[in-house]
Coordinates of C-alpha atoms in Angstrom, one line a residue:
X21 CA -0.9 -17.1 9.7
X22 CA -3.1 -15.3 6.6
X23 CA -1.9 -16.2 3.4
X24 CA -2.3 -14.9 0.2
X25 CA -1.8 -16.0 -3.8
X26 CA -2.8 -15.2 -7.0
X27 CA -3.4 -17.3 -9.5
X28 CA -3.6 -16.3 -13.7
X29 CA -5.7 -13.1 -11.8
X30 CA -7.6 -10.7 -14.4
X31 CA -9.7 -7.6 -14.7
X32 CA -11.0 -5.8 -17.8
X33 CA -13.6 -2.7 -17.7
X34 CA -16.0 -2.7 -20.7
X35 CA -13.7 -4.4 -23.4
X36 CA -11.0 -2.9 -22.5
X37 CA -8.1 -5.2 -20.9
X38 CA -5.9 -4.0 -18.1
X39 CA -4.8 -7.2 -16.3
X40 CA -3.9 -10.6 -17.3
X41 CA -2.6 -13.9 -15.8
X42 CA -1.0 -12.2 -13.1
X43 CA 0.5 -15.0 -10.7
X44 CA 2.6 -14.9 -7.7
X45 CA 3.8 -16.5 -5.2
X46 CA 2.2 -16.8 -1.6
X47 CA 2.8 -13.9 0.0
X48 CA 2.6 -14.4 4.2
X49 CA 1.7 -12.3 7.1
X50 CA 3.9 -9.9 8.3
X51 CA 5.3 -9.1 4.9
X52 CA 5.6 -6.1 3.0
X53 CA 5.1 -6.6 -0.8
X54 CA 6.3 -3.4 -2.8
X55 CA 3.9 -3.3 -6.0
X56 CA 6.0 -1.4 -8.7
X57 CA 6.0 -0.4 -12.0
X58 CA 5.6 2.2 -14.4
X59 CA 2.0 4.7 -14.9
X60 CA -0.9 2.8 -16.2
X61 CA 0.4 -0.7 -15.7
X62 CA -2.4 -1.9 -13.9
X63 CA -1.5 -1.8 -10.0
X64 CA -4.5 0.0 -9.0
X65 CA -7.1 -2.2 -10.8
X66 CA -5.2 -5.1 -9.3
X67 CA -5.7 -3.9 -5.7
X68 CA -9.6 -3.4 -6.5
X69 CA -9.6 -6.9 -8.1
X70 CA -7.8 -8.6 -4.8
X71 CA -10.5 -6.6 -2.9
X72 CA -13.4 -7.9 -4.6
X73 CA -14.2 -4.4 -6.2
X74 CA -14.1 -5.5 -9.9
X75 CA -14.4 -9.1 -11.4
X76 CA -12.2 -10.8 -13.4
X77 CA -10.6 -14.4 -14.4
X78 CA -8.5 -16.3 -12.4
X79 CA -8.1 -17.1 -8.3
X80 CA -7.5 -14.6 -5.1
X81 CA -6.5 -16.9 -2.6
X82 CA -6.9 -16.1 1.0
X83 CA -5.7 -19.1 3.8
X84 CA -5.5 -18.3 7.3
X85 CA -7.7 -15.3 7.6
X86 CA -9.9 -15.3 10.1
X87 CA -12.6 -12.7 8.5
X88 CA -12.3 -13.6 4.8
X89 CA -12.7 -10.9 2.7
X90 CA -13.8 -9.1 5.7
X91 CA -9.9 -8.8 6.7
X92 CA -8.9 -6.9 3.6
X93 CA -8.6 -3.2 3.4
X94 CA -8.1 -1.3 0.4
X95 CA -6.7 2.4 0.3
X96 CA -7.3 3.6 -3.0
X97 CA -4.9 6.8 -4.2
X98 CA -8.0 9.0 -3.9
X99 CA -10.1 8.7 -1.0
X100 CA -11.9 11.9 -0.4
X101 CA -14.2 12.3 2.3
X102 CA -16.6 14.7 1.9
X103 CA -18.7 14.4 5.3
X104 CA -19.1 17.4 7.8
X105 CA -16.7 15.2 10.1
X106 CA -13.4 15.9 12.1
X107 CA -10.5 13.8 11.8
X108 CA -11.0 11.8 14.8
X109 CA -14.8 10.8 14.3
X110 CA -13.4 9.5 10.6
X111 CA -10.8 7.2 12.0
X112 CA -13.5 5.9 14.7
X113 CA -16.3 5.4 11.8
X114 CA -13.8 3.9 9.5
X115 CA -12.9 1.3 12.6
X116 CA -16.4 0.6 13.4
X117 CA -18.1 0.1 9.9
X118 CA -17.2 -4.1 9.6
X119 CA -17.4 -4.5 13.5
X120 CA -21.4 -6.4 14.2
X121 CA -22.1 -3.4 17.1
X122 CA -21.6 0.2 16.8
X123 CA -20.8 0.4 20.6
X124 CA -17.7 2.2 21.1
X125 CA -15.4 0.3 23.3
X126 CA -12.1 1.9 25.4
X127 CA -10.0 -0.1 23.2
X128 CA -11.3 1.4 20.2
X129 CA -10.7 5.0 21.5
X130 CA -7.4 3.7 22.5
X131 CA -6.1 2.2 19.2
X132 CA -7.3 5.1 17.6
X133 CA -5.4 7.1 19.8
X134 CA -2.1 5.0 18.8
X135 CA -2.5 4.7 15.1
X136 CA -2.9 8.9 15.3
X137 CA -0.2 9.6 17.3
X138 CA 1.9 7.0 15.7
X139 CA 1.7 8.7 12.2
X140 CA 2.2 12.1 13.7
X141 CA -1.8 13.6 13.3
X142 CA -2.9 13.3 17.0
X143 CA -2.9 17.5 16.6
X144 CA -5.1 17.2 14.2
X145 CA -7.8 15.1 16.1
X146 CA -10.4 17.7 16.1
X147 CA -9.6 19.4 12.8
X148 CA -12.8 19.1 10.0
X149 CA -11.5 16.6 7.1
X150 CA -12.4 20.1 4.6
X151 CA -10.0 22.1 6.8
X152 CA -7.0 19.5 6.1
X153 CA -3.8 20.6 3.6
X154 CA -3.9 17.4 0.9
X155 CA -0.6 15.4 2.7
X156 CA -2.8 15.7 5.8
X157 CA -5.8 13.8 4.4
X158 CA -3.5 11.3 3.0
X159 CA -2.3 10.6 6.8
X160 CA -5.9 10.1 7.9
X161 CA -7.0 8.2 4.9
X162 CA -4.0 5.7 6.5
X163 CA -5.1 6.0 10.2
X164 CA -9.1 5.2 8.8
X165 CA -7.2 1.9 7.1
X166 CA -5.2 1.2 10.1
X167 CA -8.0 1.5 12.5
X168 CA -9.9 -1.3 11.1
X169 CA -7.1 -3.6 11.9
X170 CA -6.9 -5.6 8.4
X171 CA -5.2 -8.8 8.2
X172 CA -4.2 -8.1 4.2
X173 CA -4.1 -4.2 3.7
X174 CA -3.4 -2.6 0.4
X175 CA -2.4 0.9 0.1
X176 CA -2.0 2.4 -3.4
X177 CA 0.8 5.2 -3.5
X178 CA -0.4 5.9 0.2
X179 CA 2.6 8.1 0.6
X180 CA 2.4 10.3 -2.4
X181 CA 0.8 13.4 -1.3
X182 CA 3.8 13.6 2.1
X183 CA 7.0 14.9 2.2
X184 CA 10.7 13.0 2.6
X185 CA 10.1 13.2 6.5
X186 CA 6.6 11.6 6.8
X187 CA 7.5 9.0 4.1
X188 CA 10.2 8.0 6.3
X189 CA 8.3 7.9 9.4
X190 CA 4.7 6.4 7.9
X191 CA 6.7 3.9 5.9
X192 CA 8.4 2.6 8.8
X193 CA 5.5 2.3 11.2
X194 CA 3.2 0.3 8.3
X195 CA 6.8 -1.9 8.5
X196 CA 6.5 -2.4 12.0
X197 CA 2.8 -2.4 12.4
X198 CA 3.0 -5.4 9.7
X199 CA 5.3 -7.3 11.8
X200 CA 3.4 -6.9 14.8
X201 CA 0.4 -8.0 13.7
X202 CA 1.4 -10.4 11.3
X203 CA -0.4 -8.4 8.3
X204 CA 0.4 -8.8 4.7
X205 CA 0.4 -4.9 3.5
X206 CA 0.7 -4.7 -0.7
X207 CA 1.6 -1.3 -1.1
X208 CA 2.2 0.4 -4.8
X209 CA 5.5 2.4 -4.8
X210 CA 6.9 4.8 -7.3
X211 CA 10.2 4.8 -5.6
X212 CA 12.2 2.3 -5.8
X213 CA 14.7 3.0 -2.7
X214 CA 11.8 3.1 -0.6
X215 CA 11.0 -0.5 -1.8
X216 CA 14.1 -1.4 -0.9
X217 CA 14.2 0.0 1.6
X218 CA 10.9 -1.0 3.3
X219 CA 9.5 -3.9 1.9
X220 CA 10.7 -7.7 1.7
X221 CA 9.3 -8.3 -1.4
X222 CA 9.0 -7.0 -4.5
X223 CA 6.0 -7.8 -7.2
X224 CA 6.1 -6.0 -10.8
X225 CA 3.2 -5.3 -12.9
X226 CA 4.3 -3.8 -16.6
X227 CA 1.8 -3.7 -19.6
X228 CA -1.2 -5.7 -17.1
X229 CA 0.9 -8.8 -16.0
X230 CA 3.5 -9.7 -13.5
X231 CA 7.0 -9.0 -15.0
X232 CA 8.6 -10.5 -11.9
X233 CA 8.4 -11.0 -8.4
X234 CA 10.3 -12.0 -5.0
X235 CA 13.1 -10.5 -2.6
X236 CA 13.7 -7.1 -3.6
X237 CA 17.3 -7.8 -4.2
X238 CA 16.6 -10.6 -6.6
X239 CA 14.1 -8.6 -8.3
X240 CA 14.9 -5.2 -8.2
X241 CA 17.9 -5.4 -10.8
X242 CA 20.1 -3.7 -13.7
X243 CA 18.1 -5.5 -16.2
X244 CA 14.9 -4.8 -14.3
X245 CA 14.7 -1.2 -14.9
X246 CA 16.2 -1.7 -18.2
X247 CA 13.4 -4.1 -19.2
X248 CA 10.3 -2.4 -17.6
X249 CA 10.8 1.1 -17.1
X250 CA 13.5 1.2 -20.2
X251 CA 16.2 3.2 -18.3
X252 CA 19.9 2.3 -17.8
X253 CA 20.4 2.5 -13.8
X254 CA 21.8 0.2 -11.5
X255 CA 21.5 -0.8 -8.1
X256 CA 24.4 -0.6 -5.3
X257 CA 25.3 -1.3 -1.7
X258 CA 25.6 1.5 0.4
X259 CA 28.6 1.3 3.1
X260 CA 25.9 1.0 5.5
X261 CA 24.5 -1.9 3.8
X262 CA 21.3 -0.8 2.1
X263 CA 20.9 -0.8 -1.6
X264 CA 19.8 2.0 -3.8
X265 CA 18.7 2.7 -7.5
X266 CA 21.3 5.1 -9.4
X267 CA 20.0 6.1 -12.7
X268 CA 23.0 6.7 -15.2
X269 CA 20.6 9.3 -17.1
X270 CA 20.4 7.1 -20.1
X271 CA 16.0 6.9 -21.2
X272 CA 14.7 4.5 -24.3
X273 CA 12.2 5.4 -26.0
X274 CA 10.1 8.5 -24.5
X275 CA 9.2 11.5 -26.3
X276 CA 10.0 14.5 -24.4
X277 CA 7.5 17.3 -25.3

């Protein structure tokens, strides 16, 4: 099973400081780890850093992979393809660039054909990536990261650009595709229900450290959202049994232009 910890993890660009000591626990395959926290706290630098895209201080450690740093995937908020391509021969490049041959197998074209369909874009298969609405590339940018089959993926805000329906559905296939494969997925979330929802864990990252982390329910708290995102809210069960984040309306300190 791939296994993953940080440990007093940093990254800085120029001078200029954005993480710091983060630790955490070990985080194990086939969980989902909610990254949260407010703009600018340093979740997207500390993707890049657990992906080997910036340096920094401190320890990213990876047992159980098979591929090393080969087995992570990164999918950054942006990733715009500019290429002359259609949706289909993306998702196929994307699964063959860290495979040793370029030969294109059955089980490549079938995978592909599952992650597509899975995430609702198998229509789209022979659309040009310059021809796609914004929420559209966002779904390919997660079948290209799917494709290659990671073994620790992280998606920053990879639902951002969708609407309530595909959250739902892309949410809850990473969730199952996770347990299936025994993947750890990091994903950054703005909202919090969806965390809650979705993941198992929870990790926070507020002013470039790690304010708290663990079960979503032990994390996800009152005091929480009071302390890091300076709101008054609170979280309840739902007769159905799921919790969810109810903001009393109260804010601290934010200027309202």
């Amino acid at each position: 099973m791939v296994k993953l910890s940080l440990e007093g993890v940093g990254a800085a660009y120029g001078a200029r400081r954005i993480l710091s000591d983060v630790s955490t626990p070990v985080f194990k395959g086939s969980e989902v780890i909610a990254v949260v926290g407010p703009n600018a706290a340093g979740k997207s630098t500390l993707f890049k850093r657990i992906a080997g895209l910036v340096d920094g201080p401190g320890e990213v450690r990876i047992e159980g992979s098979r591929r090393g740093m080969d087995g992570i995937c990164y999918m950054p908020q942006d990733s715009v393809a500019t290429a002359r391509l259609t949706v289909y021969e993306s998702v196929l490049l994307a699964r063959k660039q860290r495979q040793p041959t370029w030969t294109v197998h059955e089980d490549d074209l079938a995978l592909i054909d599952t992650v597509m369909a899975s995430i609702g874009i198998g229509e789209l298969a022979f659309r040009h990536l310059d021809e796609l609405s914004g929420g559209q590339r966002q779904l390919v940018s997660i079948a290209q990261t799917l494709a290659r089959e990671p073994e620790i993926m992280l998606m920053d805000e990879p639902t951002s650009a969708l609407d309530m329906r595909r959250q739902f559905q892309v949410l809850g296939f990473i969730r199952n595709i996770a347990k299936a494969r025994g993947m750890i997925v990091l994903i950054a979330l703005h909202d919090l229900n969806q965390a809650l929802r979705f993941a198992d864990q929870v990790l926070v990252i507020a002013d470039g450290t790690a304010r708290a982390s663990g079960p979503c329910e032990d994390v996800i708290t009152g005091q929480m959202l009071r302390d890091v995102y300076r709101i008054e809210a609170r979280v309840e069960r739902c007769s159905m049994g799921a919790r969810h984040v109810i903001v009393d309306g109260a804010l601290h300190d934010l200027a309202v232009a």
